Coordinates of C-alpha atoms and ligand atoms in Angstrom, one line a residue:
X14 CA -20.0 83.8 -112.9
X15 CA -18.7 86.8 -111.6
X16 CA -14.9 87.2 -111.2
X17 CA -14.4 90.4 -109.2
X18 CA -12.3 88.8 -106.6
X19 CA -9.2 88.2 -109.5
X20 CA -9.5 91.9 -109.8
X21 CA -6.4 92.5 -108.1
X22 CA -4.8 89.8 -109.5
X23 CA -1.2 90.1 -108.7
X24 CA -1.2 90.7 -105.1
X25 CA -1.3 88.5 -101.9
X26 CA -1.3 85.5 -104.3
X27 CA -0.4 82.4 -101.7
X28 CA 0.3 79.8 -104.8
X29 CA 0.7 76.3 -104.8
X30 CA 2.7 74.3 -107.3
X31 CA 0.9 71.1 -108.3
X32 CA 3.0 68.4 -109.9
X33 CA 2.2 65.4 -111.3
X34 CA 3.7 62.5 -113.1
X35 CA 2.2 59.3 -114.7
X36 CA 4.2 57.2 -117.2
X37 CA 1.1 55.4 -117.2
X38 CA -0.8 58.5 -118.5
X39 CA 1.5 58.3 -121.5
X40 CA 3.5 61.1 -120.4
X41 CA 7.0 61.5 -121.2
X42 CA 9.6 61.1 -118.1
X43 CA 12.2 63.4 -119.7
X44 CA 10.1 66.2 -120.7
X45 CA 7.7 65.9 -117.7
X46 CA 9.4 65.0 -114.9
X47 CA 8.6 66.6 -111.9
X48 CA 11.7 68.5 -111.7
X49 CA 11.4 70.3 -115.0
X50 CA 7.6 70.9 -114.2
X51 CA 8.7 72.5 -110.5
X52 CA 11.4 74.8 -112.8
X53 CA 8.9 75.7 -115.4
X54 CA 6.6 76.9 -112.1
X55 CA 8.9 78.5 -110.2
X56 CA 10.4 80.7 -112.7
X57 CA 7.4 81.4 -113.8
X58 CA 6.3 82.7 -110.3
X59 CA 9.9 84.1 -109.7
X60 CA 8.8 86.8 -112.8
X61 CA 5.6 87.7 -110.6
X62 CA 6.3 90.1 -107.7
X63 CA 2.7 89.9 -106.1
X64 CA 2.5 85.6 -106.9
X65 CA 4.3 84.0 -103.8
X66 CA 5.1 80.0 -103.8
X67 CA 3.9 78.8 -100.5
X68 CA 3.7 74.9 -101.4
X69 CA 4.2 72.0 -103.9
X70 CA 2.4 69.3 -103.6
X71 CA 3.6 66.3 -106.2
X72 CA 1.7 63.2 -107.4
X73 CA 4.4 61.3 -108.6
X74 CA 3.3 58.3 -110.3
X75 CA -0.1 58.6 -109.8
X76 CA -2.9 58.6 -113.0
X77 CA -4.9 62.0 -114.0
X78 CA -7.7 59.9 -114.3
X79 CA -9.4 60.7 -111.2
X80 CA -8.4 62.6 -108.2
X81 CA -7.6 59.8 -105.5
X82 CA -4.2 61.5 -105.4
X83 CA -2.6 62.1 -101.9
X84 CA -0.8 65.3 -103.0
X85 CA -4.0 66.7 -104.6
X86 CA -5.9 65.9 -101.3
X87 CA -3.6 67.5 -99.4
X88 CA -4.0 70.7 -101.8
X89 CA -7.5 71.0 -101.4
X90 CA -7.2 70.6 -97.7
X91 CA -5.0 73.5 -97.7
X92 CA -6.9 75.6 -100.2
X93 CA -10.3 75.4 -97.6
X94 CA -8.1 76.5 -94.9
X95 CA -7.3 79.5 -96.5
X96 CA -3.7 79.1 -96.4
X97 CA -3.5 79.0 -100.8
X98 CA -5.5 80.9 -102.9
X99 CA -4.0 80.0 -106.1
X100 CA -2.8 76.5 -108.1
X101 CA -0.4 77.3 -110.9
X102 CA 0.4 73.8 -113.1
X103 CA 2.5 73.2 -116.1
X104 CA -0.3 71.9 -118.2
X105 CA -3.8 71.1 -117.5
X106 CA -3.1 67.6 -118.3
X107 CA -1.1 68.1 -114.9
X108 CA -4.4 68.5 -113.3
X109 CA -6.4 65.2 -114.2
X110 CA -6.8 63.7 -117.8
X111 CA -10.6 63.0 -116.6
X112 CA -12.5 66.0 -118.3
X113 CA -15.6 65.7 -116.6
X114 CA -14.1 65.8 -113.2
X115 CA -12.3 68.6 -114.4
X116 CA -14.7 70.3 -115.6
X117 CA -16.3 70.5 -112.0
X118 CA -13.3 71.8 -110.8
X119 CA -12.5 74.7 -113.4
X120 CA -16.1 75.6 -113.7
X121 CA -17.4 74.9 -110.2
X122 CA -15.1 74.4 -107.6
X123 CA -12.2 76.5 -108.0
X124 CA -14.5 79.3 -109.1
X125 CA -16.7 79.0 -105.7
X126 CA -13.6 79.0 -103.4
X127 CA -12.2 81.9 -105.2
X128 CA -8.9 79.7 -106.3
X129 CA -6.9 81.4 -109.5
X130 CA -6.1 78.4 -111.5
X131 CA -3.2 78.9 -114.2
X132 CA -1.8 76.5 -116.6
X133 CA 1.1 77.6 -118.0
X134 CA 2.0 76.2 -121.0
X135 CA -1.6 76.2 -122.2
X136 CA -1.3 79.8 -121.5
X137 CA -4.6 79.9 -119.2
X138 CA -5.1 81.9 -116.4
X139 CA -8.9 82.2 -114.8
X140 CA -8.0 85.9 -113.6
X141 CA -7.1 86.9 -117.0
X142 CA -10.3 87.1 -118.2
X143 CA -13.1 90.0 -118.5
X144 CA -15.8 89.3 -115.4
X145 CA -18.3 90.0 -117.9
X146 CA -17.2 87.3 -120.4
X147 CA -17.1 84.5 -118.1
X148 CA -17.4 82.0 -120.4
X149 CA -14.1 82.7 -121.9
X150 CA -12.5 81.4 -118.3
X151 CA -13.4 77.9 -119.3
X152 CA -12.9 77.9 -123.3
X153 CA -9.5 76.1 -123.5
X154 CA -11.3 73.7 -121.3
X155 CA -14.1 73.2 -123.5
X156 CA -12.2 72.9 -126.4
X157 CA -10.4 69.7 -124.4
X158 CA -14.2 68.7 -123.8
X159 CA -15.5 69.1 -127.3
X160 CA -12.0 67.6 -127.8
X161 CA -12.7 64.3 -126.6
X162 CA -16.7 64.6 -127.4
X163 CA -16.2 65.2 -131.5
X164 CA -13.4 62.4 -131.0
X165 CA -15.8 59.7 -129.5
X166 CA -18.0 60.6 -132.3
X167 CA -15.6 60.2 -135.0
X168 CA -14.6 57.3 -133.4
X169 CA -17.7 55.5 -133.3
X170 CA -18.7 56.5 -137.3
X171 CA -15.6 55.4 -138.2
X172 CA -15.6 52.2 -136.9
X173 CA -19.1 51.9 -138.0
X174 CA -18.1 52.0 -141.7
X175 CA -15.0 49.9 -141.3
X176 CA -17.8 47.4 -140.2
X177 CA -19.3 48.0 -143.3
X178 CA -15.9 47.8 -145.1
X179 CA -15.1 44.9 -143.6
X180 CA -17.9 42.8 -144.4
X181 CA -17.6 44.1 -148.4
X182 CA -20.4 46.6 -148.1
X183 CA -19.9 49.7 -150.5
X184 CA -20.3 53.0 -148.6
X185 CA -19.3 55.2 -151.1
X186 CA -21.7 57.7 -152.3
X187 CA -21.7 57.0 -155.8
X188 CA -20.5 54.2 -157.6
X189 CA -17.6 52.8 -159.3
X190 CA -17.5 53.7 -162.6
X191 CA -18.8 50.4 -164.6
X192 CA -21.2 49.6 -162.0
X193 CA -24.4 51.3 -160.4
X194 CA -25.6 50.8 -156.7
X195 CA -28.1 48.1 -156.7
X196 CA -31.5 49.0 -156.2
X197 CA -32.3 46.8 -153.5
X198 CA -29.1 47.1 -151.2
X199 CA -27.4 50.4 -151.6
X200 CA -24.3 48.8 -149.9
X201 CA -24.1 46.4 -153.1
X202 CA -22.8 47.1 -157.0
X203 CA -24.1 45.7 -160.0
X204 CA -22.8 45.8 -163.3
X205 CA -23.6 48.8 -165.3
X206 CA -23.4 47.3 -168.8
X207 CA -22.9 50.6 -170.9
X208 CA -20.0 51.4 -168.5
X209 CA -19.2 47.9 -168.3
X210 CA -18.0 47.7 -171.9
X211 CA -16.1 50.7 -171.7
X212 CA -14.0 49.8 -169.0
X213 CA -13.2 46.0 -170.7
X214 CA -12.7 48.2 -174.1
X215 CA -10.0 50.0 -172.1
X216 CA -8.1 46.8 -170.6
X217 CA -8.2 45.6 -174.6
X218 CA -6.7 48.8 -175.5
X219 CA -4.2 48.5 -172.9
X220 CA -3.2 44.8 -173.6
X221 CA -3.0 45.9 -177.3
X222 CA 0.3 48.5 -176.5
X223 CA -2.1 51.8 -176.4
X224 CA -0.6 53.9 -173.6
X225 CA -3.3 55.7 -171.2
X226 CA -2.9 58.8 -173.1
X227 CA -3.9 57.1 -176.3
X228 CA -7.0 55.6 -174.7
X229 CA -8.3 58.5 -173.2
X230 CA -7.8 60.6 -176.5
X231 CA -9.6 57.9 -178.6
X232 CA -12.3 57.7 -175.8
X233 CA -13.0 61.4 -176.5
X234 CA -12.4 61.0 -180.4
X235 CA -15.3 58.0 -180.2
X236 CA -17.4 60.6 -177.9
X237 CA -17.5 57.7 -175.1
X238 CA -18.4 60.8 -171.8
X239 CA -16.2 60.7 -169.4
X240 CA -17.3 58.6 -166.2
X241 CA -18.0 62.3 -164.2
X242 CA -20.0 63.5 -167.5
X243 CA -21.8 59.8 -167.5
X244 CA -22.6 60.0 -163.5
X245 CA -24.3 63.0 -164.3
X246 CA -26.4 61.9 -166.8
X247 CA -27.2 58.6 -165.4
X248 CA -28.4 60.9 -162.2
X249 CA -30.8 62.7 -164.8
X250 CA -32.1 59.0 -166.0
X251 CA -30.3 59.9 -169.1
X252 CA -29.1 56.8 -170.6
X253 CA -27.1 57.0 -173.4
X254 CA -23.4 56.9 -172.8
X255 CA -22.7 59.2 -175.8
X256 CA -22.7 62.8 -176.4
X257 CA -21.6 65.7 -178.2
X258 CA -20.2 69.0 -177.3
X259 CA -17.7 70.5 -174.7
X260 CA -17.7 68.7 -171.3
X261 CA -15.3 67.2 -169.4
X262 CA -13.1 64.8 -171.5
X263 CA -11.5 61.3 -170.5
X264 CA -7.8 62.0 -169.3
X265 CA -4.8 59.9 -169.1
X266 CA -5.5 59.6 -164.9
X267 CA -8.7 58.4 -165.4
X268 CA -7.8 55.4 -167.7
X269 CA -4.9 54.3 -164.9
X270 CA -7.5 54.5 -161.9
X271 CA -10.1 52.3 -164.0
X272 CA -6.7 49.9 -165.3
X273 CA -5.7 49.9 -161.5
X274 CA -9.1 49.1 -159.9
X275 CA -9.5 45.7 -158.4
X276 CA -12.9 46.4 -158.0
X277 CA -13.8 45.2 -161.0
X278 CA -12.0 41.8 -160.8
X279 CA -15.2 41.6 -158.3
X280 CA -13.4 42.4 -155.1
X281 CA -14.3 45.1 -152.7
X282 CA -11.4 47.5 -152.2
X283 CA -12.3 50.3 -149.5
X284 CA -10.0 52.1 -146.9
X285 CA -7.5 53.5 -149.7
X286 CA -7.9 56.7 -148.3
X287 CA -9.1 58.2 -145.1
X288 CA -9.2 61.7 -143.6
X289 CA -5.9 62.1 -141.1
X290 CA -8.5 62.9 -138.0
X291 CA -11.3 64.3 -136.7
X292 CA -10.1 67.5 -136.5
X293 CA -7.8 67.8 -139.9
X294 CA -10.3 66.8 -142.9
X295 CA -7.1 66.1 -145.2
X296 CA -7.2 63.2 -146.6
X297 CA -4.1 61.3 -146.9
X298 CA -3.5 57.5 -149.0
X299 CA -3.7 54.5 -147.1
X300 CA -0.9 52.3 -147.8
X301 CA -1.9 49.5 -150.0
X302 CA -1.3 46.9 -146.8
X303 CA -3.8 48.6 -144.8
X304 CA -6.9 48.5 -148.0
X305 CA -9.8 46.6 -146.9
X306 CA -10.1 43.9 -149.7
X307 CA -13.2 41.3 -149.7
X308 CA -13.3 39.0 -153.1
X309 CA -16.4 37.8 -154.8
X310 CA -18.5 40.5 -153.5
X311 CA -20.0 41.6 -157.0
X312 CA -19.6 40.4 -160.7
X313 CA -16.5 41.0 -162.0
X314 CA -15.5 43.2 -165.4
X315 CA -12.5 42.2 -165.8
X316 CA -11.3 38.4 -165.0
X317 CA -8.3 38.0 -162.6
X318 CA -6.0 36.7 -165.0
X319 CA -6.5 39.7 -167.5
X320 CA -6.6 42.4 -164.4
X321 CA -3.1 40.8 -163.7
X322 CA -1.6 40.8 -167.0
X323 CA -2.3 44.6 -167.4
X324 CA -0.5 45.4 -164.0
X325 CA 2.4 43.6 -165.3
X326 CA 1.6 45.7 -168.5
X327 CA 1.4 48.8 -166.4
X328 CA 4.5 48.0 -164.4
X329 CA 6.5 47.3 -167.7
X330 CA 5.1 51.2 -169.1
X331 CA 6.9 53.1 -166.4
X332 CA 10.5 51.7 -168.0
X333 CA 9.3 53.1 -171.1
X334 CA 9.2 56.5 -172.7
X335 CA 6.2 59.1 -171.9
X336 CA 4.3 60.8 -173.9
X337 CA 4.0 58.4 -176.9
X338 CA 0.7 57.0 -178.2
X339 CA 1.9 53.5 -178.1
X340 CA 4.1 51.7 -176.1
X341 CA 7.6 50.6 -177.7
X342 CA 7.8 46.5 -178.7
X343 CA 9.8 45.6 -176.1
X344 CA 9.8 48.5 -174.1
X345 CA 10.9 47.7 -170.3
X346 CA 11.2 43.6 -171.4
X347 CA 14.8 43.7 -173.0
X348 CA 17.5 43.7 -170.7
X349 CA 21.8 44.3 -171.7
X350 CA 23.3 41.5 -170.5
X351 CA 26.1 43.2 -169.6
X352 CA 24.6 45.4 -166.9
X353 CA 21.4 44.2 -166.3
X354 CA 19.9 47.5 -167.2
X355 CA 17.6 48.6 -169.7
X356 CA 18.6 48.7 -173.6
X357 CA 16.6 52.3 -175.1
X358 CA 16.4 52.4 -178.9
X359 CA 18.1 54.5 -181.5
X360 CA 17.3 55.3 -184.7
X361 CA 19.6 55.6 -187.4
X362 CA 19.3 57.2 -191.2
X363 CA 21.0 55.8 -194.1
X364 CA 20.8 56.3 -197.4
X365 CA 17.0 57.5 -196.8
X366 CA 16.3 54.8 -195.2
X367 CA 15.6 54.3 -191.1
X368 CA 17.0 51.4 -189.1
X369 CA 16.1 51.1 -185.5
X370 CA 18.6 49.5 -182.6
X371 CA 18.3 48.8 -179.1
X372 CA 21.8 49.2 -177.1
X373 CA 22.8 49.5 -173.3
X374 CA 21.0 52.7 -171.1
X375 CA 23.9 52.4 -169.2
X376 CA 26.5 52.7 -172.0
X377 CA 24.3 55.4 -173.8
X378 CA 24.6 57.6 -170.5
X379 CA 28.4 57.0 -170.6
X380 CA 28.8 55.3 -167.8
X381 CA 30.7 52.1 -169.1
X382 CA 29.3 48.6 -170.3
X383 CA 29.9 48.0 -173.8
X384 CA 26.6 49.1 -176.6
X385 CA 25.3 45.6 -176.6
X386 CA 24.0 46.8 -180.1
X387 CA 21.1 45.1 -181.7
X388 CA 18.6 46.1 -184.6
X389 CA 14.8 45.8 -183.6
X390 CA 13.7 43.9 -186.5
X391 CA 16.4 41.3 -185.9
X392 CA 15.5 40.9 -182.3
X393 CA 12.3 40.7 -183.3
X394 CA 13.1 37.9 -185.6
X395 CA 14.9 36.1 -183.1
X396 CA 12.6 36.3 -180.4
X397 CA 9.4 35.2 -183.1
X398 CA 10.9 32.1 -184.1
X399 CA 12.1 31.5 -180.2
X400 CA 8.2 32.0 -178.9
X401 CA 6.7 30.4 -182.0
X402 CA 9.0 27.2 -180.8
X403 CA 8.0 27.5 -177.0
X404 CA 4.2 27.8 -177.7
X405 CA 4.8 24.4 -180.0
X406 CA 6.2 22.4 -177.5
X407 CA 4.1 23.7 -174.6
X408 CA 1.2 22.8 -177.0
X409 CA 2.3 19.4 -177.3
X410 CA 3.1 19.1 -173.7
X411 CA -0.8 19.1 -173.7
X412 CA -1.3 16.3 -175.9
X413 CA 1.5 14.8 -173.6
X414 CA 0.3 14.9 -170.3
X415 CA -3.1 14.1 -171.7
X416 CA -1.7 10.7 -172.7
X417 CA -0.4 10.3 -169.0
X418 CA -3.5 11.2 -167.4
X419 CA -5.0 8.8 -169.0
X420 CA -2.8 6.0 -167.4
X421 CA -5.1 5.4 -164.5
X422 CA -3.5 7.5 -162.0
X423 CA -1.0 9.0 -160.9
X424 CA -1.1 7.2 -157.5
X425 CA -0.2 3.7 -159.1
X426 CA 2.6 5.4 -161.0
X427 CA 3.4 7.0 -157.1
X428 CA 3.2 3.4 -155.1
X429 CA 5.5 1.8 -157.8
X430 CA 7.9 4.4 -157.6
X431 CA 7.9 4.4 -153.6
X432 CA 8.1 0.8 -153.8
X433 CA 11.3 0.7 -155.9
X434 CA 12.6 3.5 -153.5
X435 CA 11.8 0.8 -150.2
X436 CA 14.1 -1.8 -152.7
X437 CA 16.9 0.5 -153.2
X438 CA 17.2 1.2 -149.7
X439 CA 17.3 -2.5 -148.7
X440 CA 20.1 -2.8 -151.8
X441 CA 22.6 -0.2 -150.2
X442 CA 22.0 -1.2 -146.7
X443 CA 23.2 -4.9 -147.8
X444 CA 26.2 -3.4 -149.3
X445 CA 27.0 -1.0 -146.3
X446 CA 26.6 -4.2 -144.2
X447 CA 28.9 -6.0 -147.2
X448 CA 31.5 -3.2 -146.6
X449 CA 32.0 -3.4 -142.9
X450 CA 31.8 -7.0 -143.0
X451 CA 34.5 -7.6 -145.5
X452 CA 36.5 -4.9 -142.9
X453 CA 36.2 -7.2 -140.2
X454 CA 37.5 -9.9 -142.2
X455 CA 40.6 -8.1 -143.4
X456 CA 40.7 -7.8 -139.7
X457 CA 40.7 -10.6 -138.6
X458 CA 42.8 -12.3 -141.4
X459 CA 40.0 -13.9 -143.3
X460 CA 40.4 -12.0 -146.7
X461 CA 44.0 -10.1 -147.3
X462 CA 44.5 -6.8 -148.0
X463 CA 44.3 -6.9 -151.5
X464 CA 41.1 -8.8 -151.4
X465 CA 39.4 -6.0 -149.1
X466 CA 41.0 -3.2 -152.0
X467 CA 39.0 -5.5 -154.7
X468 CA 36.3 -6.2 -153.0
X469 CA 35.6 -2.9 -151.1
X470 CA 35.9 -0.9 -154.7
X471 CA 33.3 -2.6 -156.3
X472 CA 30.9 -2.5 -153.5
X473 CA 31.6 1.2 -153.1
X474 CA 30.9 1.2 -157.2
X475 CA 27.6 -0.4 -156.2
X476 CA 26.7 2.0 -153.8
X477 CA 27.0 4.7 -155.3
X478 CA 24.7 2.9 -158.2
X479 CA 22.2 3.0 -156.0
X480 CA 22.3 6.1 -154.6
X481 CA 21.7 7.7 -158.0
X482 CA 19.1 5.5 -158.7
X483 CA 17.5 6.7 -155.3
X484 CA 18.0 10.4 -156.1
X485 CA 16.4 9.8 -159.6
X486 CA 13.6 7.5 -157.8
X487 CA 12.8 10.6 -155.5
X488 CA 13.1 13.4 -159.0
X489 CA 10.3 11.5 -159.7
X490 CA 8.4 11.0 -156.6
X491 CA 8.8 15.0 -155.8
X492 CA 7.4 15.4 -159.3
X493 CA 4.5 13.1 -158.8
X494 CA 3.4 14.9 -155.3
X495 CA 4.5 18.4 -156.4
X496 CA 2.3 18.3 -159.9
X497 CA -0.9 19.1 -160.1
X498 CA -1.4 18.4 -164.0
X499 CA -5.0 18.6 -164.3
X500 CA -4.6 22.7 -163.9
X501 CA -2.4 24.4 -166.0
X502 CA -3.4 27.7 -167.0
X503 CA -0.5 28.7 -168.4
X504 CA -0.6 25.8 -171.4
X505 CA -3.8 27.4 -172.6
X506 CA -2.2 30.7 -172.6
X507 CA 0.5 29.4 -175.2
X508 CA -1.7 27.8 -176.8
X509 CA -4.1 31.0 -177.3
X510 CA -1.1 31.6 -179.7
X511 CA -0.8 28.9 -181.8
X512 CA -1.1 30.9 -185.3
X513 CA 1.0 33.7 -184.4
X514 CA 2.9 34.9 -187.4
X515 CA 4.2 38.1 -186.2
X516 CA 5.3 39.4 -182.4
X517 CA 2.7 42.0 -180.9
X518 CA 3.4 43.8 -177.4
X519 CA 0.1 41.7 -176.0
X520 CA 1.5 38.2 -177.0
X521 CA 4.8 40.0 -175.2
X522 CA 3.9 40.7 -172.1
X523 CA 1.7 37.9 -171.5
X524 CA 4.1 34.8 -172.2
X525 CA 7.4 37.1 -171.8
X526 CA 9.0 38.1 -168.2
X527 CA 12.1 39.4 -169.9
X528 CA 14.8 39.0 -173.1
X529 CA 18.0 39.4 -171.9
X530 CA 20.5 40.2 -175.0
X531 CA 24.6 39.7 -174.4
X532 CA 25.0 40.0 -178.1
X533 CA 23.5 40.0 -181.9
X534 CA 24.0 36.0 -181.2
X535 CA 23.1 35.4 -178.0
X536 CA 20.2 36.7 -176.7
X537 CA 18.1 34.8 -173.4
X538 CA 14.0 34.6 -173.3
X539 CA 13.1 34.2 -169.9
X540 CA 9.6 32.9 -170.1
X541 CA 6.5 33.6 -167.7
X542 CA 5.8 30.5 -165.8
X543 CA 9.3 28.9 -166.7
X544 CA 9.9 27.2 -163.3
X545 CA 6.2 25.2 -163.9
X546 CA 7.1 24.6 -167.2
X547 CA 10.2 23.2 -166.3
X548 CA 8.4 20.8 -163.6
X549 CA 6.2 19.8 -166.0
X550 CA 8.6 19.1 -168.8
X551 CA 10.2 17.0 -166.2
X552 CA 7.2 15.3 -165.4
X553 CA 6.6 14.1 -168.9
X554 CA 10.0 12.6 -169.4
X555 CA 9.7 11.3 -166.4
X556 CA 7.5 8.5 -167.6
X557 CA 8.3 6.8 -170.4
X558 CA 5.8 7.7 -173.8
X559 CA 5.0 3.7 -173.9
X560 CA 4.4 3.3 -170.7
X561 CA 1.1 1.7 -170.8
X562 CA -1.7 0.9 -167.4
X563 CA -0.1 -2.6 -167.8
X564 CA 3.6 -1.9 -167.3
X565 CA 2.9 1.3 -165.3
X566 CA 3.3 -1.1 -162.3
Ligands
ZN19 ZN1 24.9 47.3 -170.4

């Protein structure tokens, strides 16, 4: 469209300042008030000899949505009269928020009328423009158009593949490393055995003290290709996992991302990372709480119970050292019992020979506690003969409860216990009512004073009887309701290590939460799965060992 009429843009300019306001709108009171947007306008016009303000016209509280506005009405009344030629806003937001609509009036309307339309802070002007690039007048605008277009679009993809997320689907493009896309339903893995091994060869090496480093370089050393080399060849129907020659080798990052995976515990984990917007193709991490995770959505590698041990594993590896090929013993498991922190090792030479210590971090540093000295080996011997004595008696805690579940159930054992509860309560409420009783007859003269002292002590003796009978009574009844015996995981754990002659950093981590040493003599295991260990413990001597079905009642 042809523009000649902005030609001579600064002069006779009758303009009208619009304002508009909408907290609904999302806009901001402070920074767009109407006051600050008739200031912005008027010293903008106030710099323009030729531009005169003739008129406001204010929508205050009313949406940019559509043009019902009274204010706006008003402004187009005045603009067919003739008496403005010109609308200068703060933004074009000011304008209307509806794009469409908007559209009509920056492309049609104002054009037609020959209205100059400036926004200032988005720094357009329709007379500032070549007449032969018209299109340019309405580029800002169409950016805001393509703006909202692209953004609908994005929108609706994205939600599509949350969808898919959501329901467990796999959208990726290729698959997760151990796994292929199954043939029939893209959206679906299936286990990749070749891959499949390595990645359950990796959580072994892991459990077995290797640090991610170590794995990686022994990968490459047993040619295993790396799982970019391996997608490639898998892509070229190529199926052998090993080959020779210079291409890229397993690294350290790549070993964490396959030790970290859920995915192949069997559950779906998508939405780790998304691009910030449309517009931006960044992609930024997701924070763990917003991952889409659906279980039992494809075989699993790795069982739960393993893929959780080697997090702990992992978790415990930060506290240690870098750079070494295997982790240290006890690395991130002893504690000084001083301080609570860390004790890091030393190694001392004497006489040719090497002895190794653990002592306090924090004492090492300087920064107080006492060394809290102690040689490996003699922790090591401590903490053996400690763990070889736990996984005993857990072991027999098996034969144990074995023997109670065979008295036929628990809920007999339960009723009796309840029942003698309903007695003791009836016992201490006759020697409550006892007690008052023998207070009224003091009272009243029927028994002296140091007949109530006599009397009132031993029924207070009594009561108190009971009451610790109750409390026991209830040990046991919280025990009984509390216990599920017939699934304990963790007694098969111990168990798994009945033979053990020496201490490994496997057997470590998985029955070990931390050793805590105050000194060479005292020196605290703190067990995994101590508080259910301590319930059941409690539960066994809870019922007598002779207790038969017979006198179970
Ligand atoms: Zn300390």
């Amino acid at each position: 469209m042809a523009l000649f009429f902005y030609k001579e843009k600064n002069k006779d300019i009758r303009a009208a300042a619009y304002l508009r306001l909408s907290i609904e709108d999302g806009d901001k009171a402070e920074s767009n008030s109407i006051g600050n947007q008739r200031e912005l306008i008027r010293d903008f016009a106030a710099e323009r000899p030729g531009l005169h303000l003739v008129e406001e016209y204010a929508d205050d509280g009313y949406t940019g949505t559509n043009f019902e506005r009274p204010g706006f009405k008003r402004m187009m009344e005045d603009i067919k009269s003739g008496k403005i030629n010109c609308i200068i806003v703060k933004d074009l937001s000011r304008l209307g928020r509806n794009y469409i609509e908007m559209g009509k009036y920056l492309e049609q309307i104002f054009p037609m009328m020959g209205i100059r339309f400036i926004a200032i802070n988005d720094n357009y002007d329709n007379a500032n423009t070549e007449s032969s690039d018209s299109d340019s007048i309405v580029v800002p605008f169409k950016n805001l158009l393509n703006d909202s277009y692209c953004r609908d679009i994005s929108i609706k993809v994205r939600s599509q593949l949350d969808m898919k997320r959501r329901k467990g689907e796999f959208i990726g493009g290729y698959a997760i490393y151990g796994y292929c896309k199954d043939e029939r339903n893209k959206n679906r893995l299936v286990v990749d055995e070749y891959a499949a091994d390595i990645v359950r060869s990796i959580y072994r090496r892991k459990l077995e003290g290797m640090s991610a480093q170590a794995i990686a370089e022994q990968l490459n050393s047993e040619n295993v290709l790396a799982p970019s080399e391996y997608k490639r060849l898998c892509g070229l129907n190529y199926h052998s996992g090993f080959k020779a020659g210079t291409h890229a080798k397993w690294q350290a990052i790549q070993v964490l991302r396959i030790l970290k995976n859920e995915v192949y515990t069997g559950t779906m984990v998508q939405g780790r990372r998304q691009k910030i917007n449309y517009k931006i193709k960044k992609i930024r991490d997701v924070e763990e709480s917003g991952w889409i995770r659906v279980p039992n959505m494809h075989e699993a590698i790795i069982p739960q119970k393993l893929f959780d041990t080697v997090q702990e594993v992992l978790k415990l590896d930060t506290c240690a050292s870098k750079g070494q090929q295997t982790v240290n013993l006890f690395s991130g498991i002893v504690r000084c019992g001083g301080c609570g922190q860390n004790m890091v090792r030393r190694t001392v030479s004497k006489n040719g020979k090497k002895y190794i210590y653990l002592h306090c971090v924090t004492n090492h540093n300087g920064l107080g506690c006492s060394s809290h000295l102690i040689s490996e080996s003699k922790l090591e011997e401590v903490v053996l003969a400690a763990l070889q004595g736990k996984i005993q008696q857990i072991s027999g805690l098996e034969h144990r409860l074995d023997e109670i579940n065979e008295i036929p159930k628990n809920e007999r054992r339960l009723k009796s216990v309840e029942e003698h509860l309903k007695m003791l309560e009836q016992e201490e409420q006759k020697y409550q009512t006892l007690r008052r009783q023998l207070y009224e007859d003091m009272s009243s003269g029927i028994v002296s004073k140091e007949e109530y002292k006599e009397f009132s002590h031993s029924f207070n003796e009594k009561v108190e009887a009971i009451r610790k009978a109750k409390a026991e009574m209830n040990r046991q009844r919280d025990c009984l309701n509390n216990l599920d015996v017939e699934h304990l995981p963790w007694i098969e754990d111990f168990k798994s290590y009945q033979n053990l002659t020496s201490l490994n950093r496997r057997v470590l981590v998985e029955l070990v939460e931390s050793i805590t040493v105050y000194d060479k003599e005292h020196i605290h295991i703190q067990y995994r799965f101590d508080q259910e260990i301590r319930n059941v413990l409690e539960y066994c001597s809870s019922v007598p060992a002779e207790e038969t079905e017979e006198s179970a009642v």
